[in-house]
Coordinates of C-alpha atoms in Angstrom, one line a residue:
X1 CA 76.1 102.9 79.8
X2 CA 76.5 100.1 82.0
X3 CA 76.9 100.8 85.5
X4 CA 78.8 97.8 87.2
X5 CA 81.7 97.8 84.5
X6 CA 82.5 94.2 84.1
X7 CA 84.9 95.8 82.2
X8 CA 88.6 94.7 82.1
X9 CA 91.3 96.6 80.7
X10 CA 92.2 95.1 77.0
X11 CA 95.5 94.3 77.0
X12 CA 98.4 94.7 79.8
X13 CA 100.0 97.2 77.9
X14 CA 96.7 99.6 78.2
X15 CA 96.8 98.7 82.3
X16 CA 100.1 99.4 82.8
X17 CA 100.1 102.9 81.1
X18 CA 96.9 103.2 83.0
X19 CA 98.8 103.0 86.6
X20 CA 101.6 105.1 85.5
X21 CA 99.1 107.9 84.2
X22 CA 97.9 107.5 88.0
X23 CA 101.4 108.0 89.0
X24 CA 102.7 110.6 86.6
X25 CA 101.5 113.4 87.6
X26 CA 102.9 117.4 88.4
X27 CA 104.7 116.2 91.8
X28 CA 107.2 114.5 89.2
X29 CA 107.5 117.6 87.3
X30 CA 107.7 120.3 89.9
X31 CA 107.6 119.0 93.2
X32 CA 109.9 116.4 92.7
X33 CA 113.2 118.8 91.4
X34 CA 111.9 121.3 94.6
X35 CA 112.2 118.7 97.2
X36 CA 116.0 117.3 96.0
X37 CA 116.7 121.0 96.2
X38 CA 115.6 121.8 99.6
X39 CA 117.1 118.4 101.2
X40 CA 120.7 118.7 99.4
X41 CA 123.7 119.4 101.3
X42 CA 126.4 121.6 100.4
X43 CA 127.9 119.1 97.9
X44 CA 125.0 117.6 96.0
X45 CA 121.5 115.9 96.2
X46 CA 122.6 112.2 96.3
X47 CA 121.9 111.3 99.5
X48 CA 118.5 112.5 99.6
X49 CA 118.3 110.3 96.1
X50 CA 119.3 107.3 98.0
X51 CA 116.6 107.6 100.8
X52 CA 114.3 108.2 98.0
X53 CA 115.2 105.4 96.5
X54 CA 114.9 103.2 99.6
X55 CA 111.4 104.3 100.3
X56 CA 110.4 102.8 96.7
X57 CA 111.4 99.2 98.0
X58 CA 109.9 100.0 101.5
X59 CA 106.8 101.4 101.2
X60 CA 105.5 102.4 97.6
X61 CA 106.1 99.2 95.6
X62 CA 104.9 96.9 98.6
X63 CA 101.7 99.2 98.8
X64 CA 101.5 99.1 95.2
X65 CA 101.2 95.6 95.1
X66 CA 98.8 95.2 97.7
X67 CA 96.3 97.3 95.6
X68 CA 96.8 95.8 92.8
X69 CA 95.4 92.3 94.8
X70 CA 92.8 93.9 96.8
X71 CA 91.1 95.8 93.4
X72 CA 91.6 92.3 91.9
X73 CA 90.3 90.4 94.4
X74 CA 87.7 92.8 95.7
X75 CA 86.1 94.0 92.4
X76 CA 84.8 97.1 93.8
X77 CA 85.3 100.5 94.4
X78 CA 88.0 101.3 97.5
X79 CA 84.8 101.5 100.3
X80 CA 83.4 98.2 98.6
X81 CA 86.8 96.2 98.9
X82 CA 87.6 97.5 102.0
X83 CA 83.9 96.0 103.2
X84 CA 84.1 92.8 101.3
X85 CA 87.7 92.1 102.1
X86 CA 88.7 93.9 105.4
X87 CA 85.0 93.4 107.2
X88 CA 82.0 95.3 107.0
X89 CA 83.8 97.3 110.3
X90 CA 86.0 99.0 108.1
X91 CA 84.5 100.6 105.9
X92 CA 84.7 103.4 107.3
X93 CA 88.5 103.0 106.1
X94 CA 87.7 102.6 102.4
X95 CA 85.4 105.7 102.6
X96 CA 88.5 107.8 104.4
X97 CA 90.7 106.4 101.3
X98 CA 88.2 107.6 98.8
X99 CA 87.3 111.0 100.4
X100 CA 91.4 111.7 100.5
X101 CA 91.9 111.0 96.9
X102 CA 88.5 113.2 96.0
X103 CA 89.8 116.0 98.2
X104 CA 93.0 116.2 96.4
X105 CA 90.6 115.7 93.3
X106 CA 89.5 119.4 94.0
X107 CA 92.2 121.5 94.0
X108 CA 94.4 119.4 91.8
X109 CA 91.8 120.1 89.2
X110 CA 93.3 123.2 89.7
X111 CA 96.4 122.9 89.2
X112 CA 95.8 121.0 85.9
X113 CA 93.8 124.4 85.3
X114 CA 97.3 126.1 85.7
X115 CA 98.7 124.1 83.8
X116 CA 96.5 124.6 80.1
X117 CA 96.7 127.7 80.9
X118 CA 100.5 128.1 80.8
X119 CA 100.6 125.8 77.8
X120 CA 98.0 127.8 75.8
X121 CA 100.1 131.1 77.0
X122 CA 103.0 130.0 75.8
X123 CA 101.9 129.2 72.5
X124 CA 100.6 132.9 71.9
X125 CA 102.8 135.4 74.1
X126 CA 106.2 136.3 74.1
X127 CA 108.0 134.3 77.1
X128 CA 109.1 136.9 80.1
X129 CA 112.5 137.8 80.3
X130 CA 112.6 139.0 84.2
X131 CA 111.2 137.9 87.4
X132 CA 108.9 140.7 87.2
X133 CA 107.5 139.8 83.8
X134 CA 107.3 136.3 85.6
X135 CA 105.7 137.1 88.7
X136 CA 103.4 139.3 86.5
X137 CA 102.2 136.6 84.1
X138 CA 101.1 134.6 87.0
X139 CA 100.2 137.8 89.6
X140 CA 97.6 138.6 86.1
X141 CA 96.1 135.2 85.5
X142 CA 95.6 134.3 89.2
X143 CA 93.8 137.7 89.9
X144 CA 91.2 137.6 87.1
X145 CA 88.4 134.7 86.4
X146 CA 90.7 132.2 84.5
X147 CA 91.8 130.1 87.0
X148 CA 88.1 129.4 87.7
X149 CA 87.2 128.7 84.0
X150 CA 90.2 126.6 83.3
X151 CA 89.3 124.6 86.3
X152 CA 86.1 123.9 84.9
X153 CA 87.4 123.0 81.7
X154 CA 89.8 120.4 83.2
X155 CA 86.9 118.8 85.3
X156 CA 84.6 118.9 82.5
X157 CA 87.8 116.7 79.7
X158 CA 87.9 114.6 83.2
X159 CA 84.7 113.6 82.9
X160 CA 84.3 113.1 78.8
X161 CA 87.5 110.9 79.8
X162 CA 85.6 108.4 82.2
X163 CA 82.3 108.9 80.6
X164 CA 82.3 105.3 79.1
X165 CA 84.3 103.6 81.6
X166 CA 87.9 101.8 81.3
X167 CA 87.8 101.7 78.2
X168 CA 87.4 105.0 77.0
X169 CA 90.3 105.9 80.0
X170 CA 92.7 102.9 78.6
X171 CA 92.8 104.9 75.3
X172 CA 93.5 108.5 76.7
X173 CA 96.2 107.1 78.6
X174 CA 97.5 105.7 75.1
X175 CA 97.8 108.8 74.2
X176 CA 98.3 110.5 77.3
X177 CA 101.7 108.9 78.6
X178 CA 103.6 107.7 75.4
X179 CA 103.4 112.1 74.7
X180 CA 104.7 112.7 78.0
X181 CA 107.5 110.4 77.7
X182 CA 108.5 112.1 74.4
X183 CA 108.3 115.4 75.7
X184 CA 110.3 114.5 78.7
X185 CA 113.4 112.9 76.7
X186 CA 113.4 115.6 73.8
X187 CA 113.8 118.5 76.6
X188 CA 116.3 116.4 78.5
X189 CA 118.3 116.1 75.3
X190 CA 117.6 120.1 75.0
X191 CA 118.8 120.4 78.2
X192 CA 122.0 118.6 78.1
X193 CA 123.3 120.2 75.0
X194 CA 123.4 123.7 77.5
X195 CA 126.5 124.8 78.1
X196 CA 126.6 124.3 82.2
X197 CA 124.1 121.9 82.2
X198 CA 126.5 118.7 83.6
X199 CA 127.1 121.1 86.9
X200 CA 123.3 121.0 87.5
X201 CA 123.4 117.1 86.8
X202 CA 126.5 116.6 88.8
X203 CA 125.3 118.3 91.4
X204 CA 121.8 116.3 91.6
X205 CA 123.7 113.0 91.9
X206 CA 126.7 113.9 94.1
X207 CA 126.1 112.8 97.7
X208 CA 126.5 115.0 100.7
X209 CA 126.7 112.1 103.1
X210 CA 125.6 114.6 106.6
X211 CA 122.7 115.3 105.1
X212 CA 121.7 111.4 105.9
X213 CA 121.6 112.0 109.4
X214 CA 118.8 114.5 109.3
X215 CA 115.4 113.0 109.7
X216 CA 113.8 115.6 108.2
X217 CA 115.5 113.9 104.8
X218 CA 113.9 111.0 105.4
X219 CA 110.5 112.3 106.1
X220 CA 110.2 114.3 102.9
X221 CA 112.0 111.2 101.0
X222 CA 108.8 109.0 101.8
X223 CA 106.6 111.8 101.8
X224 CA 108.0 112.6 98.3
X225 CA 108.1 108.4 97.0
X226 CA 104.0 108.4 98.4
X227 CA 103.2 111.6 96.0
X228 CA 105.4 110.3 93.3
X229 CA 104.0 107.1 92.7
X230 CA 100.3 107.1 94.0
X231 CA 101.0 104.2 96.7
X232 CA 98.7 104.4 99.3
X233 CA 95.5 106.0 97.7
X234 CA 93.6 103.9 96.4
X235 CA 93.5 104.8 92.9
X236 CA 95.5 101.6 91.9
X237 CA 93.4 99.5 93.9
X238 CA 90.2 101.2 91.6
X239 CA 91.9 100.1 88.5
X240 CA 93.0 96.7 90.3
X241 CA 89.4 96.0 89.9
X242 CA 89.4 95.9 86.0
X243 CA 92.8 93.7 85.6
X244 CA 92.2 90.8 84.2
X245 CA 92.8 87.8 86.6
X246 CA 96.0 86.5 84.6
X247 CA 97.9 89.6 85.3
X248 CA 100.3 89.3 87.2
X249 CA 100.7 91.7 90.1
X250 CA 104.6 92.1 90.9
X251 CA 105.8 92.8 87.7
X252 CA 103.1 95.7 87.0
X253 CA 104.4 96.5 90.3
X254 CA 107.7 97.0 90.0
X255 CA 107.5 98.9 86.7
X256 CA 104.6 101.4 87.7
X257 CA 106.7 102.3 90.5
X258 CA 110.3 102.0 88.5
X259 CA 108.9 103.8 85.7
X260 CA 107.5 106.7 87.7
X261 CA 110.5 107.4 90.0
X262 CA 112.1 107.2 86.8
X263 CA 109.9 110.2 84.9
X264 CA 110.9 112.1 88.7
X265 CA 115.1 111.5 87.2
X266 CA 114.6 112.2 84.5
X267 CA 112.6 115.8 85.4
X268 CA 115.0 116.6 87.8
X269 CA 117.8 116.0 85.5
X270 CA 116.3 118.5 83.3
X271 CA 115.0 121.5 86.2
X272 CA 118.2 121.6 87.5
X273 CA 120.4 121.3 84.2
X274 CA 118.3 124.0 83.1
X275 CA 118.1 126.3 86.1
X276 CA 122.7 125.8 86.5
X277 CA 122.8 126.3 82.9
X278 CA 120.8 129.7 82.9
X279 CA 120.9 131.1 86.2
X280 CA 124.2 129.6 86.6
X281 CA 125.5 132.6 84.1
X282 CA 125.1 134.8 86.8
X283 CA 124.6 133.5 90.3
X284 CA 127.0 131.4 92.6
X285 CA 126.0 127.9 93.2
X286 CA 123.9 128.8 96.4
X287 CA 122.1 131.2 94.6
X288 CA 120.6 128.9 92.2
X289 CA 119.7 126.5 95.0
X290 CA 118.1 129.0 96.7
X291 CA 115.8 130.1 93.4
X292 CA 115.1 126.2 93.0
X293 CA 114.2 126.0 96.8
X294 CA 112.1 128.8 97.2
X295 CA 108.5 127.6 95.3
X296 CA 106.4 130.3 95.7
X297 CA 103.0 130.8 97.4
X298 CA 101.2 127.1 96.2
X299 CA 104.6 126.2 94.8
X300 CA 104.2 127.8 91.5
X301 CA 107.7 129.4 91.5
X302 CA 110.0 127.4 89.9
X303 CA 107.6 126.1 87.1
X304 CA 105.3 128.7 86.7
X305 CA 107.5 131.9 87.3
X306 CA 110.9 130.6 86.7
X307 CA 110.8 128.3 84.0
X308 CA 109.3 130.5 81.5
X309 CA 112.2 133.0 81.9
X310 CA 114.4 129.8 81.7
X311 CA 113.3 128.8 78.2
X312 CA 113.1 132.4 77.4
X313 CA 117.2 132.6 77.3
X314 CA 117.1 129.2 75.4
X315 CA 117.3 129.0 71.3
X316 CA 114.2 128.0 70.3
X317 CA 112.8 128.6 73.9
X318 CA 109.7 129.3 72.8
X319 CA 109.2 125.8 71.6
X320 CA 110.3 124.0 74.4
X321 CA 108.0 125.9 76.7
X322 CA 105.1 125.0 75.4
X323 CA 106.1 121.3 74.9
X324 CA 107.1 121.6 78.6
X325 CA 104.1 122.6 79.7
X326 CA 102.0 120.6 76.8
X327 CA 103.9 117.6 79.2
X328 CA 103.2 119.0 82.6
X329 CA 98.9 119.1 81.4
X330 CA 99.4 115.6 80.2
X331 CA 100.7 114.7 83.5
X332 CA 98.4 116.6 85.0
X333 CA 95.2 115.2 82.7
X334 CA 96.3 111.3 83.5
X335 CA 96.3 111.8 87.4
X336 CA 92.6 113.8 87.8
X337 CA 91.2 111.2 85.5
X338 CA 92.2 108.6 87.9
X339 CA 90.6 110.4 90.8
X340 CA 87.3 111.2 88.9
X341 CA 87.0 107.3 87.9
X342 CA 88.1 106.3 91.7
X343 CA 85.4 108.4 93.0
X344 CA 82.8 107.2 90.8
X345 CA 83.3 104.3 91.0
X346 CA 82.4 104.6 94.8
X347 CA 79.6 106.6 94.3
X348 CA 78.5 103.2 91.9
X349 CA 79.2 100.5 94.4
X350 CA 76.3 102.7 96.3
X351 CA 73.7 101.3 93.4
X352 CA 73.9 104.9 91.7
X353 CA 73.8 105.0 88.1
X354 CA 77.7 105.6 86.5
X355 CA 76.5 108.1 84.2
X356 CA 74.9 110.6 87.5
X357 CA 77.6 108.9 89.4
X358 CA 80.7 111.3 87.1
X359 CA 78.3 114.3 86.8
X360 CA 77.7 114.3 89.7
X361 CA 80.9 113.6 91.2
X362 CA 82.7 116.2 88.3
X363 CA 80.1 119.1 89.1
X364 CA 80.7 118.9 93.1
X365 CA 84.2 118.0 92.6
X366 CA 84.2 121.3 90.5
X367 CA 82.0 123.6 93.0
X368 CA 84.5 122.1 95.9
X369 CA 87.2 123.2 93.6
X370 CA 86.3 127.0 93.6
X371 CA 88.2 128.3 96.7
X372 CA 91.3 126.4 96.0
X373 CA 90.7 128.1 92.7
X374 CA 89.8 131.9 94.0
X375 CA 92.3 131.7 97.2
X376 CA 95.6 130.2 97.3
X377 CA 96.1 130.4 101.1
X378 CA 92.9 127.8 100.9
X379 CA 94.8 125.6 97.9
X380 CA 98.1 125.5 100.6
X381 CA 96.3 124.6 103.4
X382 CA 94.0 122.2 101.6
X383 CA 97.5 120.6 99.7
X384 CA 99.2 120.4 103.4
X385 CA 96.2 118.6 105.2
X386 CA 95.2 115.9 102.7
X387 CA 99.0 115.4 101.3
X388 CA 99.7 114.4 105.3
X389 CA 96.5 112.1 105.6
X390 CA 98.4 110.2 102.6
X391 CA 100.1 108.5 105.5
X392 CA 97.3 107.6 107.2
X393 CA 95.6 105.9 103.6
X394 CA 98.7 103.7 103.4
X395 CA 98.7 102.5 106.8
X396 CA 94.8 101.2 106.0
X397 CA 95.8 99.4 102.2
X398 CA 98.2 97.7 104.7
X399 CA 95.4 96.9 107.4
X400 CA 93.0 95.4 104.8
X401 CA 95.7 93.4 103.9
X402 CA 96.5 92.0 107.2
X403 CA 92.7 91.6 107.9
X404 CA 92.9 88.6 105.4
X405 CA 96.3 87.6 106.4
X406 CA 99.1 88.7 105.0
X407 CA 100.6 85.2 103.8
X408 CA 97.2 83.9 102.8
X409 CA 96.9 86.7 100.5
X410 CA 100.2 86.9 98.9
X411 CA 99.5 83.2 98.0
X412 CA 96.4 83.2 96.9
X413 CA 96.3 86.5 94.7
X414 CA 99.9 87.3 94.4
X415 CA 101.9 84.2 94.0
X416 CA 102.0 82.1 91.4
X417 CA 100.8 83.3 88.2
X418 CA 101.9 82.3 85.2
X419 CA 104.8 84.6 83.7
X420 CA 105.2 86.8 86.5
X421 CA 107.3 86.6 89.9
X422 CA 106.4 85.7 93.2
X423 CA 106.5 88.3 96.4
X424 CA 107.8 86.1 98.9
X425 CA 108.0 86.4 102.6
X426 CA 110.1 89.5 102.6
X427 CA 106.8 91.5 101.6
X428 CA 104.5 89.8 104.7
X429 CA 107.0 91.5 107.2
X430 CA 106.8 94.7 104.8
X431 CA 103.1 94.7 105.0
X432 CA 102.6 93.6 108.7
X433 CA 105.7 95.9 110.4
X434 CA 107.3 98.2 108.5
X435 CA 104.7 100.2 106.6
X436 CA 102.5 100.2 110.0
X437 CA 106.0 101.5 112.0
X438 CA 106.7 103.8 109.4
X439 CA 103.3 105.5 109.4
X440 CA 103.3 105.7 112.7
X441 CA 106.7 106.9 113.4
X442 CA 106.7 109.2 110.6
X443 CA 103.4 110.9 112.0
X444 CA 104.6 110.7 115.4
X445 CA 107.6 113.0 114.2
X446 CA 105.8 115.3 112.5
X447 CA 103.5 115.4 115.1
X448 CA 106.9 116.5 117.8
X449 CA 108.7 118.4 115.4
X450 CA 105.4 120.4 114.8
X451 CA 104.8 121.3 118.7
X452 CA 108.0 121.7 119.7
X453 CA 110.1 122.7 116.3
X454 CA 108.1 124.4 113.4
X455 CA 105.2 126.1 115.5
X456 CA 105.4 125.6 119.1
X457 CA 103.4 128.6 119.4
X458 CA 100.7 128.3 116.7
X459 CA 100.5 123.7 116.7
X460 CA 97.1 123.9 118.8
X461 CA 95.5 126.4 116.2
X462 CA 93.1 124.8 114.2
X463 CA 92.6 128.0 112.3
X464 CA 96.0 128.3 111.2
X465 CA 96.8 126.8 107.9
X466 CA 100.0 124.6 108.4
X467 CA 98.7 123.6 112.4
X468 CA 99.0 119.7 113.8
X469 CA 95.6 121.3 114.9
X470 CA 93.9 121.5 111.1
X471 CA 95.1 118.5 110.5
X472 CA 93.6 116.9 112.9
X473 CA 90.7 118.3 113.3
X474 CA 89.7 117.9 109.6
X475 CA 90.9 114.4 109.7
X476 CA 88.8 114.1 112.9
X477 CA 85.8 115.4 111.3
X478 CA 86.0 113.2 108.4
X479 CA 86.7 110.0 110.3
X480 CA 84.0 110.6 112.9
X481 CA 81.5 111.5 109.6
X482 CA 82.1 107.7 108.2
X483 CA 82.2 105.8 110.9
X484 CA 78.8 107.0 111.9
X485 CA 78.1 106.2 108.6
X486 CA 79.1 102.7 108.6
X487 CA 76.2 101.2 109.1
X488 CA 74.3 103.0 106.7
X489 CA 77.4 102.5 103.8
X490 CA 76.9 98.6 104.4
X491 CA 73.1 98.3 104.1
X492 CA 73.3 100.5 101.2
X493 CA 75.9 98.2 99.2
X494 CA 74.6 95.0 100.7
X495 CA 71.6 95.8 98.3
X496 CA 73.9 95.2 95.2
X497 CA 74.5 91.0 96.7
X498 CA 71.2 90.6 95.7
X499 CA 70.1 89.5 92.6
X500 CA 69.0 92.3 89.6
X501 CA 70.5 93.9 86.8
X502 CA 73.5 95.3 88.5
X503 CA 74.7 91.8 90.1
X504 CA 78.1 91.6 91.0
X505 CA 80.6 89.4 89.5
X506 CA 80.3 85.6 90.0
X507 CA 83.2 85.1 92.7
X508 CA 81.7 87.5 94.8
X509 CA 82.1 86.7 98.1
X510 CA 79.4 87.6 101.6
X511 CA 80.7 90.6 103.0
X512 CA 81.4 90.2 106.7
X513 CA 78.4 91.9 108.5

């Protein structure tokens, strides 16, 4: 196996399903439907829709291209480009990026868990017909071993994924995401066919205009756009790094994020077509909303509790619960593949052979995973801390671009390449102002609305779960850890420049010291 993949993907095709395995993931499927829920108005979630929407164009596509052109460019894992390309200073940023996506790694492991689980379940048991059959399915599964043992088993397909490099990922993805797509449009064709469904649909894309003037809407719209299409992260910038140089960037751009946010429709579309259609029956419109809004303890209550009992008043429910939740693993499966190959491929750039690199990474990632697994207070607080940080890892992809200058590098890695389009200037103010503002102002409002709003009496806690006080003293912890370690991480990958078996590329460049 070698262990600095010259490796490119084969074909664009293979890339581009690639990305959109690294952005298709469960926050389409049942975060996504939660969120429009919670942040309509009285008359629809349109407006929410619309700042969604905005987001894409303001932050996630823009970010989206820059790692495309830094994994390009930098050939490396995240902690190697950021080195090479930002200066040997920042590091420390690239390693924050990469220990973000791994923490994540661990307890959405997890979740993927969940989710084989469910799929498996609903291939050999009756569906539940009552919230109590619901709640009992899940109150049964979480308090025995399984969650652990399917955990492990999603980790351990993670790793046979990876085990031969982009390759061996470009053809799970193959499989991965053209099955997801068919899933999703043969239950949204399922769905519309309900009698009631359009009032769920109608409802999704009717605008409540007031709801615009809430910032909290626009906080969980880019909160939301960040989750839904993996902007920020790093991933894409790890499989930036194995795109061959006459791919264009803005196109695969555009359609990795279009083609996400439009899996998220076209999820939504079906949750809430199927929740007015069923529930509908016998609740008021508010009382659907309110099932739809309230997720649970780790958010497992409209997929995990609810749905079943959805498709259990369906025809041929049975069916379509298990290709829904056949969908929501492969999801699942394409997003923690991308995580365990990002991580690796760190652990790589620090001259560690790739095959220890994904055991090693997959067996800690799966010991790490264990408490999210046993307690889901611990998953919660984990998903709240890291999902924050997000903002954070966004503002840095937009640092390491400015480092090199943010014209420069839009015209010598973006612009210009045969069949594909040309950024323009519109993304250097992107890049330079408005993601930086954004991060900042977003965090600064969470920050207030934290203190003074959500928990003026428990923010300064660091032991309680949803605190600006966990947050930051996690993120505190971690940031102070690598940029100790600086020093060290540059030696240590500085050994790679020199000549041996694992030499870099040819158009490697000196990293800055």
């Amino acid at each position: 196996m070698p262990d600095y993949a010259d490796q490119r993907f084969s074909s664009r095709w293979g890339l581009l399903l690639s990305v959109l395995g690294i952005a298709v993931g469960t926050g389409n499927i049942w975060r996504f439907p939660r969120i429009a829920a919670t942040n309509s108005g009285d008359d629809g979630a349109g407006a929410f829709l619309i700042a969604w929407v905005i987001f894409l164009f303001v932050w996630s596509v823009p970010l989206i291209i820059a790692e495309y052109g830094l994994g390009r460019k930098g050939r490396r894992g995240v902690v190697g480009t950021f080195a090479k390309l930002a200066g040997g200073r920042y590091a420390w940023m690239g390693a924050f990026l990469g220990f973000v996506a791994a923490a994540i790694m661990f307890y959405y492991s997890v979740v993927a868990g969940w989710c084989i689980y469910y799929f498996l379940n609903m291939t050999t048991s009756a569906l539940p017909l009552t919230l109590e059959a619901g709640q009992g399915v899940w109150d049964s599964f979480q308090s025995s071993g399984l969650p652990i043992v399917f955990h492990a088993l999603a980790m351990g397909l993670g790793a046979v994924a990876v085990w031969k490099g982009v390759r061996s990922i470009e053809k799970v993805n193959k499989v991965l995401i053209p099955t997801l797509i068919v899933i999703v449009l043969v239950a949204l064709v399922r769905t519309l066919t309900l009698s009631g469904a359009w009032e769920g649909v109608r409802f999704l894309f009717t605008p409540d205009w007031p709801t615009l003037a809430r910032p909290r809407t626009w906080l969980e719209a880019l909160t939301q756009n960040a989750w839904d299409t993996g902007a920020g992260w790093g991933l894409i910038l790890t499989y930036g790094a194995y795109m061959k140089s006459r791919y264009g960037v803005v196109k695969n751009s555009l359609i990795t994020g279009v083609g996400n946010n439009t899996v998220s429709i076209l999820a939504a579309i079906i949750i809430f077509g199927v929740a007015f259609a069923i529930l509908g029956q016998n609740m008021s419109q508010p009382e659907v909303l309110e099932v739809m809004r309230t997720s649970g303890p780790a958010a497992t209550g409209l997929t995990f509790i609810w749905m079943p009992q959805l498709f259990a008043r369906m025809p041929a429910g049975n069916l379509f619960a298990m290709l829904f939740f056949l969908g929501l693993s492969c999801a699942a499966f394409s997003s923690l593949i991308s995580m365990i190959e990002m991580v690796s491929r760190i652990v790589v750039d620090f001259k560690v052979r790739r095959s220890h690199a994904i055991i090693g990474v997959c067996t800690a990632a799966f010991a790490l995973g264990i408490p999210s697994a046993l307690n889901l207070g611990f998953f919660e607080n984990q998903d709240f801390v890291w999902g924050v940080a997000l903002m954070l890892c966004g503002a840095f992809v937009a640092f390491a671009v400015m480092r090199q200058g943010a014209r420069r590098f839009r015209e010598e890695v973006i612009d210009n390449l045969p069949g594909d389009w040309n950024a323009r200037r519109p993304w250097d103010h992107i890049i330079m102002y408005a993601i930086p503002a954004l991060a900042v102002l977003l965090l600064g409002w969470w920050l207030w609305l934290s203190a003074t709003v959500y928990a003026p009496d428990t923010w300064f806690d660091p032991m309680d779960p949803f605190s600006v006080m966990t947050c930051l003293a996690q993120w505190g912890i971690v940031l102070l850890a690598f940029v100790l370690l600086n020093r060290w991480m540059n030696r240590r990958m500085a050994l790679e420049a020199k000549p041996s078996a694992l030499f870099l590329p040819p158009d490697s460049q000196k990293w800055e010291a």
